[in-house]
PDB file of C-alpha atoms in Angstrom:
ATOM      1  CA  MET A   1     -35.605  16.488   0.723  1.00 52.00           C
ATOM      2  CA  THR A   2     -31.900  15.102   0.577  1.00 66.00           C
ATOM      3  CA  GLU A   3     -30.756  13.692  -2.752  1.00 81.00           C
ATOM      4  CA  ARG A   4     -30.009  10.028  -2.040  1.00 90.00           C
ATOM      5  CA  LEU A   5     -27.247   8.608  -4.693  1.00 93.00           C
ATOM      6  CA  THR A   6     -25.576   5.568  -5.257  1.00 95.00           C
ATOM      7  CA  ILE A   7     -21.707   5.856  -5.108  1.00 97.00           C
ATOM      8  CA  GLY A   8     -18.536   3.903  -5.000  1.00 98.00           C
ATOM      9  CA  TRP A   9     -15.984   4.369  -2.251  1.00 98.00           C
ATOM     10  CA  ILE A  10     -12.253   3.254  -2.558  1.00 98.00           C
ATOM     11  CA  GLY A  11     -10.258   2.958   0.490  1.00 96.00           C
ATOM     12  CA  ILE A  12     -12.092   2.489   4.128  1.00 95.00           C
ATOM     13  CA  GLY A  13      -9.525   3.549   6.804  1.00 92.00           C
ATOM     14  CA  LYS A  14     -10.181   5.154   9.889  1.00 90.00           C
ATOM     15  CA  MET A  15     -11.032   8.432   8.254  1.00 93.00           C
ATOM     16  CA  GLY A  16     -12.758   6.914   5.235  1.00 94.00           C
ATOM     17  CA  SER A  17     -14.793   4.491   7.630  1.00 95.00           C
ATOM     18  CA  ALA A  18     -16.201   7.402   9.711  1.00 95.00           C
ATOM     19  CA  MET A  19     -17.226   9.395   6.338  1.00 97.00           C
ATOM     20  CA  CYS A  20     -18.472   6.352   4.768  1.00 96.00           C
ATOM     21  CA  LEU A  21     -20.649   5.527   7.550  1.00 97.00           C
ATOM     22  CA  ARG A  22     -22.051   9.065   7.651  1.00 97.00           C
ATOM     23  CA  ALA A  23     -23.067   8.565   3.955  1.00 97.00           C
ATOM     24  CA  LEU A  24     -24.913   5.385   4.576  1.00 97.00           C
ATOM     25  CA  ALA A  25     -26.717   7.223   7.425  1.00 97.00           C
ATOM     26  CA  ALA A  26     -27.814   9.618   5.119  1.00 96.00           C
ATOM     27  CA  GLY A  27     -29.518   7.086   2.866  1.00 97.00           C
ATOM     28  CA  HIS A  28     -27.028   6.931   0.167  1.00 97.00           C
ATOM     29  CA  SER A  29     -26.099   3.670  -1.313  1.00 97.00           C
ATOM     30  CA  VAL A  30     -22.495   2.891  -1.179  1.00 97.00           C
ATOM     31  CA  LYS A  31     -20.257   0.177  -2.915  1.00 97.00           C
ATOM     32  CA  LEU A  32     -16.917  -0.468  -1.595  1.00 96.00           C
ATOM     33  CA  VAL A  33     -13.633  -1.359  -2.498  1.00 97.00           C
ATOM     34  CA  GLU A  34     -11.296  -2.052   0.532  1.00 95.00           C
ATOM     35  CA  PRO A  35      -8.939  -5.114   0.611  1.00 92.00           C
ATOM     36  CA  ARG A  36      -8.799  -5.405   4.448  1.00 93.00           C
ATOM     37  CA  ALA A  37     -11.951  -7.003   5.768  1.00 93.00           C
ATOM     38  CA  GLU A  38     -11.560  -5.297   9.310  1.00 94.00           C
ATOM     39  CA  ASN A  39     -11.627  -2.042   7.656  1.00 94.00           C
ATOM     40  CA  ARG A  40     -14.613  -2.540   5.678  1.00 93.00           C
ATOM     41  CA  ALA A  41     -16.393  -4.287   8.532  1.00 95.00           C
ATOM     42  CA  ALA A  42     -18.447  -1.456   9.917  1.00 95.00           C
ATOM     43  CA  ALA A  43     -19.518  -0.222   6.581  1.00 96.00           C
ATOM     44  CA  VAL A  44     -20.654  -3.436   5.538  1.00 96.00           C
ATOM     45  CA  ALA A  45     -22.514  -3.932   8.685  1.00 97.00           C
ATOM     46  CA  ALA A  46     -24.194  -0.584   8.087  1.00 97.00           C
ATOM     47  CA  GLY A  47     -25.342  -1.506   4.550  1.00 97.00           C
ATOM     48  CA  GLY A  48     -22.129  -1.098   2.259  1.00 96.00           C
ATOM     49  CA  VAL A  49     -21.737  -3.535  -0.642  1.00 97.00           C
ATOM     50  CA  PRO A  50     -18.307  -4.898  -1.207  1.00 97.00           C
ATOM     51  CA  VAL A  51     -16.992  -5.096  -4.681  1.00 96.00           C
ATOM     52  CA  ALA A  52     -14.066  -7.035  -5.917  1.00 94.00           C
ATOM     53  CA  SER A  53     -12.268  -4.517  -7.968  1.00 95.00           C
ATOM     54  CA  VAL A  54     -12.260  -0.975  -9.023  1.00 97.00           C
ATOM     55  CA  ALA A  55     -12.946  -1.857 -12.557  1.00 96.00           C
ATOM     56  CA  GLU A  56     -16.168  -3.478 -11.244  1.00 97.00           C
ATOM     57  CA  LEU A  57     -16.839  -0.493  -9.324  1.00 97.00           C
ATOM     58  CA  ALA A  58     -16.667   1.702 -12.162  1.00 97.00           C
ATOM     59  CA  GLN A  59     -18.990  -0.416 -14.045  1.00 97.00           C
ATOM     60  CA  GLN A  60     -21.614   0.090 -11.381  1.00 97.00           C
ATOM     61  CA  VAL A  61     -21.425   3.433 -10.318  1.00 98.00           C
ATOM     62  CA  ASP A  62     -20.841   6.861 -11.868  1.00 97.00           C
ATOM     63  CA  LEU A  63     -19.617   8.924  -8.809  1.00 98.00           C
ATOM     64  CA  ILE A  64     -16.517   7.476  -7.062  1.00 98.00           C
ATOM     65  CA  PHE A  65     -14.937   8.791  -3.738  1.00 98.00           C
ATOM     66  CA  LEU A  66     -11.555   7.792  -2.786  1.00 98.00           C
ATOM     67  CA  THR A  67      -9.948   8.115   0.951  1.00 97.00           C
ATOM     68  CA  LEU A  68      -6.182   6.864   0.654  1.00 96.00           C
ATOM     69  CA  PRO A  69      -3.284   7.160   2.835  1.00 93.00           C
ATOM     70  CA  ASP A  70      -0.501   8.573   0.602  1.00 95.00           C
ATOM     71  CA  ASP A  71       1.009   9.328  -2.758  1.00 97.00           C
ATOM     72  CA  ALA A  72       2.069   5.704  -3.396  1.00 96.00           C
ATOM     73  CA  VAL A  73      -1.240   3.992  -2.879  1.00 97.00           C
ATOM     74  CA  LEU A  74      -2.971   6.677  -4.904  1.00 97.00           C
ATOM     75  CA  ARG A  75      -0.680   6.076  -7.777  1.00 97.00           C
ATOM     76  CA  ALA A  76      -1.351   2.270  -7.506  1.00 97.00           C
ATOM     77  CA  VAL A  77      -5.189   2.489  -7.129  1.00 97.00           C
ATOM     78  CA  MET A  78      -5.323   5.258 -10.153  1.00 97.00           C
ATOM     79  CA  LEU A  79      -2.432   4.713 -12.466  1.00 97.00           C
ATOM     80  CA  ASP A  80      -1.554   1.134 -12.441  1.00 96.00           C
ATOM     81  CA  PRO A  81      -1.127   0.161 -16.071  1.00 94.00           C
ATOM     82  CA  SER A  82      -3.108  -3.223 -15.934  1.00 92.00           C
ATOM     83  CA  ASN A  83      -5.669  -2.381 -13.322  1.00 93.00           C
ATOM     84  CA  GLY A  84      -5.592   1.441 -12.198  1.00 96.00           C
ATOM     85  CA  LEU A  85      -9.128   2.977 -12.084  1.00 97.00           C
ATOM     86  CA  ALA A  86      -7.936   5.456 -14.664  1.00 97.00           C
ATOM     87  CA  ARG A  87      -8.278   2.790 -16.973  1.00 96.00           C
ATOM     88  CA  SER A  88     -11.938   2.178 -16.176  1.00 97.00           C
ATOM     89  CA  VAL A  89     -13.501   5.316 -16.261  1.00 97.00           C
ATOM     90  CA  SER A  90     -15.025   7.166 -19.101  1.00 97.00           C
ATOM     91  CA  ALA A  91     -17.012  10.667 -19.545  1.00 97.00           C
ATOM     92  CA  ARG A  92     -19.818   9.420 -17.370  1.00 97.00           C
ATOM     93  CA  HIS A  93     -17.764   9.302 -14.156  1.00 98.00           C
ATOM     94  CA  THR A  94     -16.790  11.852 -11.524  1.00 98.00           C
ATOM     95  CA  VAL A  95     -13.871  10.929  -9.492  1.00 98.00           C
ATOM     96  CA  VAL A  96     -13.626  12.541  -6.049  1.00 98.00           C
ATOM     97  CA  GLU A  97     -10.113  12.226  -4.337  1.00 98.00           C
ATOM     98  CA  MET A  98     -10.280  13.357  -0.667  1.00 97.00           C
ATOM     99  CA  SER A  99      -6.997  12.282   0.694  1.00 95.00           C
ATOM    100  CA  THR A 100      -4.150  14.484   1.849  1.00 96.00           C
ATOM    101  CA  VAL A 101      -1.652  13.930  -1.094  1.00 97.00           C
ATOM    102  CA  SER A 102       0.875  16.063  -3.128  1.00 97.00           C
ATOM    103  CA  PRO A 103       0.028  18.484  -5.696  1.00 97.00           C
ATOM    104  CA  SER A 104       2.369  16.723  -8.246  1.00 97.00           C
ATOM    105  CA  ILE A 105       0.535  13.074  -7.808  1.00 98.00           C
ATOM    106  CA  SER A 106      -2.625  14.886  -8.101  1.00 98.00           C
ATOM    107  CA  ARG A 107      -1.794  16.551 -11.354  1.00 98.00           C
ATOM    108  CA  GLU A 108      -0.561  13.148 -12.804  1.00 98.00           C
ATOM    109  CA  VAL A 109      -4.019  11.763 -11.780  1.00 98.00           C
ATOM    110  CA  ALA A 110      -5.923  14.689 -13.239  1.00 98.00           C
ATOM    111  CA  ALA A 111      -4.010  14.238 -16.429  1.00 98.00           C
ATOM    112  CA  ALA A 112      -4.839  10.293 -16.547  1.00 98.00           C
ATOM    113  CA  LEU A 113      -8.608  11.183 -15.903  1.00 98.00           C
ATOM    114  CA  SER A 114      -8.641  14.080 -18.398  1.00 97.00           C
ATOM    115  CA  ALA A 115      -7.475  11.480 -21.211  1.00 97.00           C
ATOM    116  CA  ARG A 116     -10.515   9.522 -20.398  1.00 97.00           C
ATOM    117  CA  GLY A 117     -12.962  12.486 -20.334  1.00 98.00           C
ATOM    118  CA  SER A 118     -13.795  12.019 -16.667  1.00 98.00           C
ATOM    119  CA  ASP A 119     -14.594  14.729 -14.054  1.00 98.00           C
ATOM    120  CA  TYR A 120     -11.946  15.245 -11.379  1.00 98.00           C
ATOM    121  CA  LEU A 121     -12.473  16.585  -7.950  1.00 98.00           C
ATOM    122  CA  ARG A 122      -9.729  17.200  -5.506  1.00 98.00           C
ATOM    123  CA  ALA A 123     -11.606  17.369  -2.172  1.00 98.00           C
ATOM    124  CA  PRO A 124      -9.305  16.916   0.900  1.00 98.00           C
ATOM    125  CA  ILE A 125     -10.958  17.135   4.210  1.00 97.00           C
ATOM    126  CA  SER A 126      -9.972  19.208   7.428  1.00 94.00           C
ATOM    127  CA  GLY A 127     -10.875  17.548  10.507  1.00 91.00           C
ATOM    128  CA  SER A 128     -10.492  14.367  12.590  1.00 88.00           C
ATOM    129  CA  THR A 129     -12.275  11.094  12.859  1.00 88.00           C
ATOM    130  CA  ALA A 130     -14.455  12.584  15.933  1.00 88.00           C
ATOM    131  CA  THR A 131     -15.619  15.506  13.419  1.00 91.00           C
ATOM    132  CA  ALA A 132     -16.187  13.022  10.742  1.00 93.00           C
ATOM    133  CA  ALA A 133     -18.489  10.981  12.869  1.00 93.00           C
ATOM    134  CA  SER A 134     -20.175  13.987  14.075  1.00 94.00           C
ATOM    135  CA  GLY A 135     -20.554  15.304  10.416  1.00 95.00           C
ATOM    136  CA  SER A 136     -18.632  18.380  10.787  1.00 95.00           C
ATOM    137  CA  LEU A 137     -15.624  18.011   8.557  1.00 97.00           C
ATOM    138  CA  THR A 138     -14.712  20.859   6.250  1.00 97.00           C
ATOM    139  CA  VAL A 139     -14.355  19.989   2.535  1.00 98.00           C
ATOM    140  CA  LEU A 140     -11.569  22.016   0.575  1.00 98.00           C
ATOM    141  CA  ALA A 141     -12.549  21.499  -3.067  1.00 98.00           C
ATOM    142  CA  SER A 142     -10.978  22.298  -6.371  1.00 98.00           C
ATOM    143  CA  GLY A 143     -11.982  21.162  -9.700  1.00 98.00           C
ATOM    144  CA  PRO A 144     -14.978  21.499 -12.242  1.00 98.00           C
ATOM    145  CA  ILE A 145     -17.899  23.418 -10.503  1.00 97.00           C
ATOM    146  CA  PRO A 146     -20.495  20.917 -12.052  1.00 97.00           C
ATOM    147  CA  ALA A 147     -18.534  18.026 -10.476  1.00 97.00           C
ATOM    148  CA  PHE A 148     -18.630  20.037  -7.097  1.00 98.00           C
ATOM    149  CA  ASP A 149     -22.256  20.527  -7.141  1.00 97.00           C
ATOM    150  CA  ARG A 150     -23.050  16.767  -8.047  1.00 96.00           C
ATOM    151  CA  CYS A 151     -21.227  15.711  -4.868  1.00 96.00           C
ATOM    152  CA  GLU A 152     -23.067  18.246  -2.498  1.00 96.00           C
ATOM    153  CA  ALA A 153     -25.347  15.905  -1.229  1.00 96.00           C
ATOM    154  CA  VAL A 154     -22.790  13.423  -0.148  1.00 97.00           C
ATOM    155  CA  PHE A 155     -20.427  16.062   1.227  1.00 98.00           C
ATOM    156  CA  ARG A 156     -23.472  17.246   3.687  1.00 96.00           C
ATOM    157  CA  SER A 157     -23.663  13.812   5.068  1.00 97.00           C
ATOM    158  CA  PHE A 158     -20.013  14.311   6.762  1.00 97.00           C
ATOM    159  CA  SER A 159     -19.451  17.980   6.294  1.00 97.00           C
ATOM    160  CA  ASN A 160     -20.784  21.240   7.472  1.00 95.00           C
ATOM    161  CA  ARG A 161     -18.591  23.426   5.779  1.00 96.00           C
ATOM    162  CA  MET A 162     -17.759  22.977   1.863  1.00 97.00           C
ATOM    163  CA  MET A 163     -15.338  25.388   0.139  1.00 97.00           C
ATOM    164  CA  HIS A 164     -14.889  25.559  -3.639  1.00 98.00           C
ATOM    165  CA  VAL A 165     -11.558  27.198  -4.056  1.00 98.00           C
ATOM    166  CA  GLY A 166     -10.329  26.876  -7.739  1.00 98.00           C
ATOM    167  CA  GLU A 167     -10.364  24.514 -10.962  1.00 97.00           C
ATOM    168  CA  GLY A 168      -6.967  23.000 -10.523  1.00 97.00           C
ATOM    169  CA  GLU A 169      -4.838  21.841  -7.471  1.00 98.00           C
ATOM    170  CA  GLU A 170      -5.818  24.743  -5.224  1.00 98.00           C
ATOM    171  CA  GLY A 171      -7.604  22.392  -2.775  1.00 98.00           C
ATOM    172  CA  ARG A 172      -4.509  20.153  -2.438  1.00 98.00           C
ATOM    173  CA  TYR A 173      -2.380  23.594  -1.474  1.00 98.00           C
ATOM    174  CA  LEU A 174      -5.255  24.864   0.961  1.00 98.00           C
ATOM    175  CA  LYS A 175      -5.010  21.550   2.713  1.00 98.00           C
ATOM    176  CA  LEU A 176      -1.304  21.785   3.096  1.00 98.00           C
ATOM    177  CA  VAL A 177      -1.543  25.199   4.275  1.00 98.00           C
ATOM    178  CA  ILE A 178      -3.858  24.159   7.216  1.00 97.00           C
ATOM    179  CA  ASN A 179      -1.818  21.175   7.893  1.00 97.00           C
ATOM    180  CA  SER A 180       1.340  23.242   8.171  1.00 97.00           C
ATOM    181  CA  MET A 181      -0.185  25.356  10.818  1.00 97.00           C
ATOM    182  CA  VAL A 182      -1.376  22.310  12.774  1.00 97.00           C
ATOM    183  CA  ALA A 183       2.015  20.795  12.843  1.00 97.00           C
ATOM    184  CA  ALA A 184       3.549  24.263  13.802  1.00 97.00           C
ATOM    185  CA  SER A 185       1.012  24.519  16.689  1.00 97.00           C
ATOM    186  CA  SER A 186       2.160  21.177  18.353  1.00 97.00           C
ATOM    187  CA  ALA A 187       5.877  22.403  18.071  1.00 97.00           C
ATOM    188  CA  LEU A 188       5.212  25.854  19.478  1.00 97.00           C
ATOM    189  CA  LEU A 189       3.153  24.390  22.406  1.00 97.00           C
ATOM    190  CA  ALA A 190       5.896  21.952  23.049  1.00 96.00           C
ATOM    191  CA  GLU A 191       8.634  24.738  23.419  1.00 95.00           C
ATOM    192  CA  ALA A 192       6.262  27.097  25.496  1.00 96.00           C
ATOM    193  CA  LEU A 193       5.603  24.490  27.991  1.00 96.00           C
ATOM    194  CA  ALA A 194       9.279  23.718  28.404  1.00 95.00           C
ATOM    195  CA  LEU A 195       9.643  27.299  29.049  1.00 96.00           C
ATOM    196  CA  GLY A 196       7.121  27.390  31.663  1.00 96.00           C
ATOM    197  CA  ARG A 197       8.286  24.283  33.169  1.00 95.00           C
ATOM    198  CA  ALA A 198      11.803  25.886  33.631  1.00 95.00           C
ATOM    199  CA  GLY A 199       9.941  28.715  35.836  1.00 96.00           C
ATOM    200  CA  ASN A 200       8.258  25.755  37.850  1.00 97.00           C
ATOM    201  CA  LEU A 201       4.787  25.782  36.291  1.00 96.00           C
ATOM    202  CA  SER A 202       2.777  22.864  35.797  1.00 96.00           C
ATOM    203  CA  THR A 203       1.185  21.962  32.800  1.00 96.00           C
ATOM    204  CA  GLU A 204      -2.552  22.064  33.947  1.00 97.00           C
ATOM    205  CA  ILE A 205      -1.733  25.637  35.047  1.00 97.00           C
ATOM    206  CA  MET A 206      -0.222  26.619  31.620  1.00 97.00           C
ATOM    207  CA  MET A 207      -2.928  24.949  29.470  1.00 97.00           C
ATOM    208  CA  ASP A 208      -5.726  26.565  31.888  1.00 98.00           C
ATOM    209  CA  ALA A 209      -4.236  29.891  31.267  1.00 98.00           C
ATOM    210  CA  ILE A 210      -3.658  29.565  27.690  1.00 98.00           C
ATOM    211  CA  MET A 211      -7.308  28.313  27.072  1.00 98.00           C
ATOM    212  CA  GLN A 212      -8.209  31.538  28.534  1.00 98.00           C
ATOM    213  CA  SER A 213      -5.836  33.810  26.432  1.00 98.00           C
ATOM    214  CA  VAL A 214      -5.761  35.292  23.120  1.00 98.00           C
ATOM    215  CA  VAL A 215      -3.785  32.251  21.588  1.00 97.00           C
ATOM    216  CA  ALA A 216      -6.658  29.614  22.359  1.00 97.00           C
ATOM    217  CA  SER A 217      -7.881  27.767  19.614  1.00 95.00           C
ATOM    218  CA  PRO A 218     -10.133  24.863  18.974  1.00 92.00           C
ATOM    219  CA  LEU A 219      -7.121  22.707  18.053  1.00 94.00           C
ATOM    220  CA  LEU A 220      -5.680  23.378  21.423  1.00 96.00           C
ATOM    221  CA  GLY A 221      -8.825  22.762  23.035  1.00 95.00           C
ATOM    222  CA  TYR A 222      -9.090  19.291  21.544  1.00 92.00           C
ATOM    223  CA  LYS A 223      -5.787  18.410  22.754  1.00 96.00           C
ATOM    224  CA  LYS A 224      -5.697  19.942  26.176  1.00 96.00           C
ATOM    225  CA  ASP A 225      -6.722  16.944  28.143  1.00 96.00           C
ATOM    226  CA  MET A 226      -4.094  14.640  26.425  1.00 96.00           C
ATOM    227  CA  VAL A 227      -1.416  17.300  26.963  1.00 96.00           C
ATOM    228  CA  VAL A 228      -2.173  17.621  30.763  1.00 96.00           C
ATOM    229  CA  THR A 229      -2.749  13.911  31.482  1.00 96.00           C
ATOM    230  CA  GLY A 230       0.388  12.667  29.143  1.00 94.00           C
ATOM    231  CA  ASP A 231      -1.991  10.210  27.420  1.00 96.00           C
ATOM    232  CA  PHE A 232      -1.169  10.537  23.759  1.00 96.00           C
ATOM    233  CA  THR A 233      -3.132   8.029  22.237  1.00 94.00           C
ATOM    234  CA  PRO A 234      -3.103   8.647  18.737  1.00 92.00           C
ATOM    235  CA  ALA A 235      -5.927  10.633  17.052  1.00 88.00           C
ATOM    236  CA  PHE A 236      -3.578  11.661  14.343  1.00 91.00           C
ATOM    237  CA  GLY A 237      -0.321   9.937  14.802  1.00 94.00           C
ATOM    238  CA  LEU A 238       3.348  11.615  14.766  1.00 96.00           C
ATOM    239  CA  THR A 239       4.768   9.836  12.013  1.00 96.00           C
ATOM    240  CA  GLN A 240       1.546  10.707   9.963  1.00 94.00           C
ATOM    241  CA  MET A 241       2.156  14.396  10.588  1.00 96.00           C
ATOM    242  CA  MET A 242       5.746  13.945   9.419  1.00 97.00           C
ATOM    243  CA  LYS A 243       4.394  12.487   6.306  1.00 96.00           C
ATOM    244  CA  ASP A 244       2.147  15.722   5.822  1.00 96.00           C
ATOM    245  CA  LEU A 245       5.289  18.043   6.618  1.00 98.00           C
ATOM    246  CA  ASP A 246       7.164  16.163   3.833  1.00 97.00           C
ATOM    247  CA  LEU A 247       4.407  17.071   1.342  1.00 97.00           C
ATOM    248  CA  VAL A 248       4.588  20.571   2.623  1.00 98.00           C
ATOM    249  CA  LEU A 249       8.002  20.674   2.078  1.00 98.00           C
ATOM    250  CA  ASP A 250       8.073  19.099  -1.451  1.00 97.00           C
ATOM    251  CA  ALA A 251       5.073  21.627  -2.674  1.00 97.00           C
ATOM    252  CA  ALA A 252       7.082  24.531  -1.114  1.00 97.00           C
ATOM    253  CA  ASN A 253      10.260  23.716  -3.025  1.00 97.00           C
ATOM    254  CA  GLU A 254       8.512  23.250  -5.984  1.00 95.00           C
ATOM    255  CA  GLY A 255       6.736  26.574  -5.800  1.00 95.00           C
ATOM    256  CA  GLY A 256       9.737  28.435  -4.522  1.00 97.00           C
ATOM    257  CA  ALA A 257       8.117  29.280  -1.276  1.00 97.00           C
ATOM    258  CA  PRO A 258      10.235  29.746   2.004  1.00 97.00           C
ATOM    259  CA  THR A 259      10.868  26.690   4.089  1.00 97.00           C
ATOM    260  CA  GLU A 260      13.056  27.522   6.862  1.00 97.00           C
ATOM    261  CA  LEU A 261      10.186  27.208   9.453  1.00 97.00           C
ATOM    262  CA  PHE A 262       8.881  24.185   7.981  1.00 97.00           C
ATOM    263  CA  LEU A 263      12.297  22.455   8.206  1.00 97.00           C
ATOM    264  CA  SER A 264      13.142  23.427  11.971  1.00 96.00           C
ATOM    265  CA  ILE A 265       9.507  22.072  12.666  1.00 97.00           C
ATOM    266  CA  ARG A 266      10.123  18.803  10.649  1.00 97.00           C
ATOM    267  CA  LYS A 267      13.283  18.252  12.771  1.00 96.00           C
ATOM    268  CA  GLN A 268      11.375  18.429  15.913  1.00 95.00           C
ATOM    269  CA  TYR A 269       9.205  15.727  14.700  1.00 97.00           C
ATOM    270  CA  GLU A 270      11.971  13.570  13.559  1.00 96.00           C
ATOM    271  CA  ALA A 271      13.565  13.748  16.984  1.00 94.00           C
ATOM    272  CA  ALA A 272      10.466  12.667  18.821  1.00 95.00           C
ATOM    273  CA  ALA A 273      10.043   9.588  16.289  1.00 96.00           C
ATOM    274  CA  GLU A 274      13.803   8.869  17.220  1.00 95.00           C
ATOM    275  CA  ALA A 275      12.836   9.103  20.914  1.00 93.00           C
ATOM    276  CA  GLY A 276      10.112   6.540  20.437  1.00 94.00           C
ATOM    277  CA  PHE A 277       6.860   8.813  20.256  1.00 95.00           C
ATOM    278  CA  GLY A 278       6.221   7.862  16.638  1.00 95.00           C
ATOM    279  CA  GLN A 279       3.022   5.897  16.961  1.00 95.00           C
ATOM    280  CA  LYS A 280       1.783   8.531  19.610  1.00 96.00           C
ATOM    281  CA  ASP A 281      -0.519  11.668  18.929  1.00 96.00           C
ATOM    282  CA  PHE A 282       1.456  14.360  17.215  1.00 97.00           C
ATOM    283  CA  PHE A 283       0.938  16.477  20.138  1.00 97.00           C
ATOM    284  CA  ALA A 284       3.330  14.167  21.994  1.00 96.00           C
ATOM    285  CA  LEU A 285       5.964  16.801  21.205  1.00 94.00           C
ATOM    286  CA  ALA A 286       4.686  18.435  24.324  1.00 89.00           C
ATOM    287  CA  ALA A 287       6.161  15.550  26.307  1.00 87.00           C
ATOM    288  CA  VAL A 288       9.346  15.411  24.192  1.00 86.00           C
ATOM    289  CA  ARG A 289      10.323  18.618  25.200  1.00 73.00           C
ATOM    290  CA  SER A 290       9.426  17.858  28.887  1.00 66.00           C
ATOM    291  CA  HIS A 291      12.308  17.130  31.286  1.00 47.00           C
ATOM    292  CA  ASP A 292      10.314  14.539  33.323  1.00 41.00           C
ATOM    293  CA  GLU A 293       8.741  12.411  30.538  1.00 46.00           C
ATOM    294  CA  LYS A 294      10.261   9.200  29.532  1.00 46.00           C
ATOM    295  CA  ALA A 295       9.815   8.051  25.934  1.00 46.00           C
ATOM    296  CA  PRO A 296       7.222   5.082  25.686  1.00 51.00           C
ATOM    297  CA  GLU A 297       8.547   1.792  25.201  1.00 47.00           C
ATOM    298  CA  ARG A 298       8.994   1.100  21.325  1.00 43.00           C
TER     299      ARG A 298
END
């Protein structure tokens, strides 16, 4: 029988909402902190209970999940000197941060929580809102193993693969490793398709052949239709991927890892954003490299 828990959840954006709904559907009780009513509406309709502040949330639950957009928001939510979550937790709490953020901010959070005696699990996820809704995300976790074990029942509600990869920031680095290759896949496909168009090949023929070849991948399978039709309605936005590439570059520079290819790919994304594709899906690079596509209206 699946263990049913009472948990807290901070940050209900697109991904957080899909994950939170899965947790609620699995029978977990969820108390929410999300300032935007339109973001939390679906979770509240499914039984989630809004809470006014992170301090109040910490009084009511021991296990707290966060899905936040970036380093700046994580710093504000966790480390604000007057009302940050780190001021309200204690040794009874486990804090599970599931966003794509830098190892450096994660270390700051780890130090603040350690000073309060709280367990901290870094648990970024790999997948999309569609895989979240179907319960097939991958959790890339690092931190204390007992904390990982405490979260397993909740993870299973939205994930079918869970990896514990270390005791420190290893989960953060693994997420950036994966996202760097995801970003590179779009950039490589864009140039490959431009090469084929120069030889009078259609996008449809090339994508069909690619998906029957050794270079086929689940990612290209997900993106095939949008590349062929040119409908780049965002599943993950181009500017969002630029943010992740910036995290990759910062982490690589900090660790002394090579950055030449990452920098080249980042320039392709920057050019696409300047051409008006910033709010499109990151696979819109395929359109930017095409000679017969026009930039969308800004």
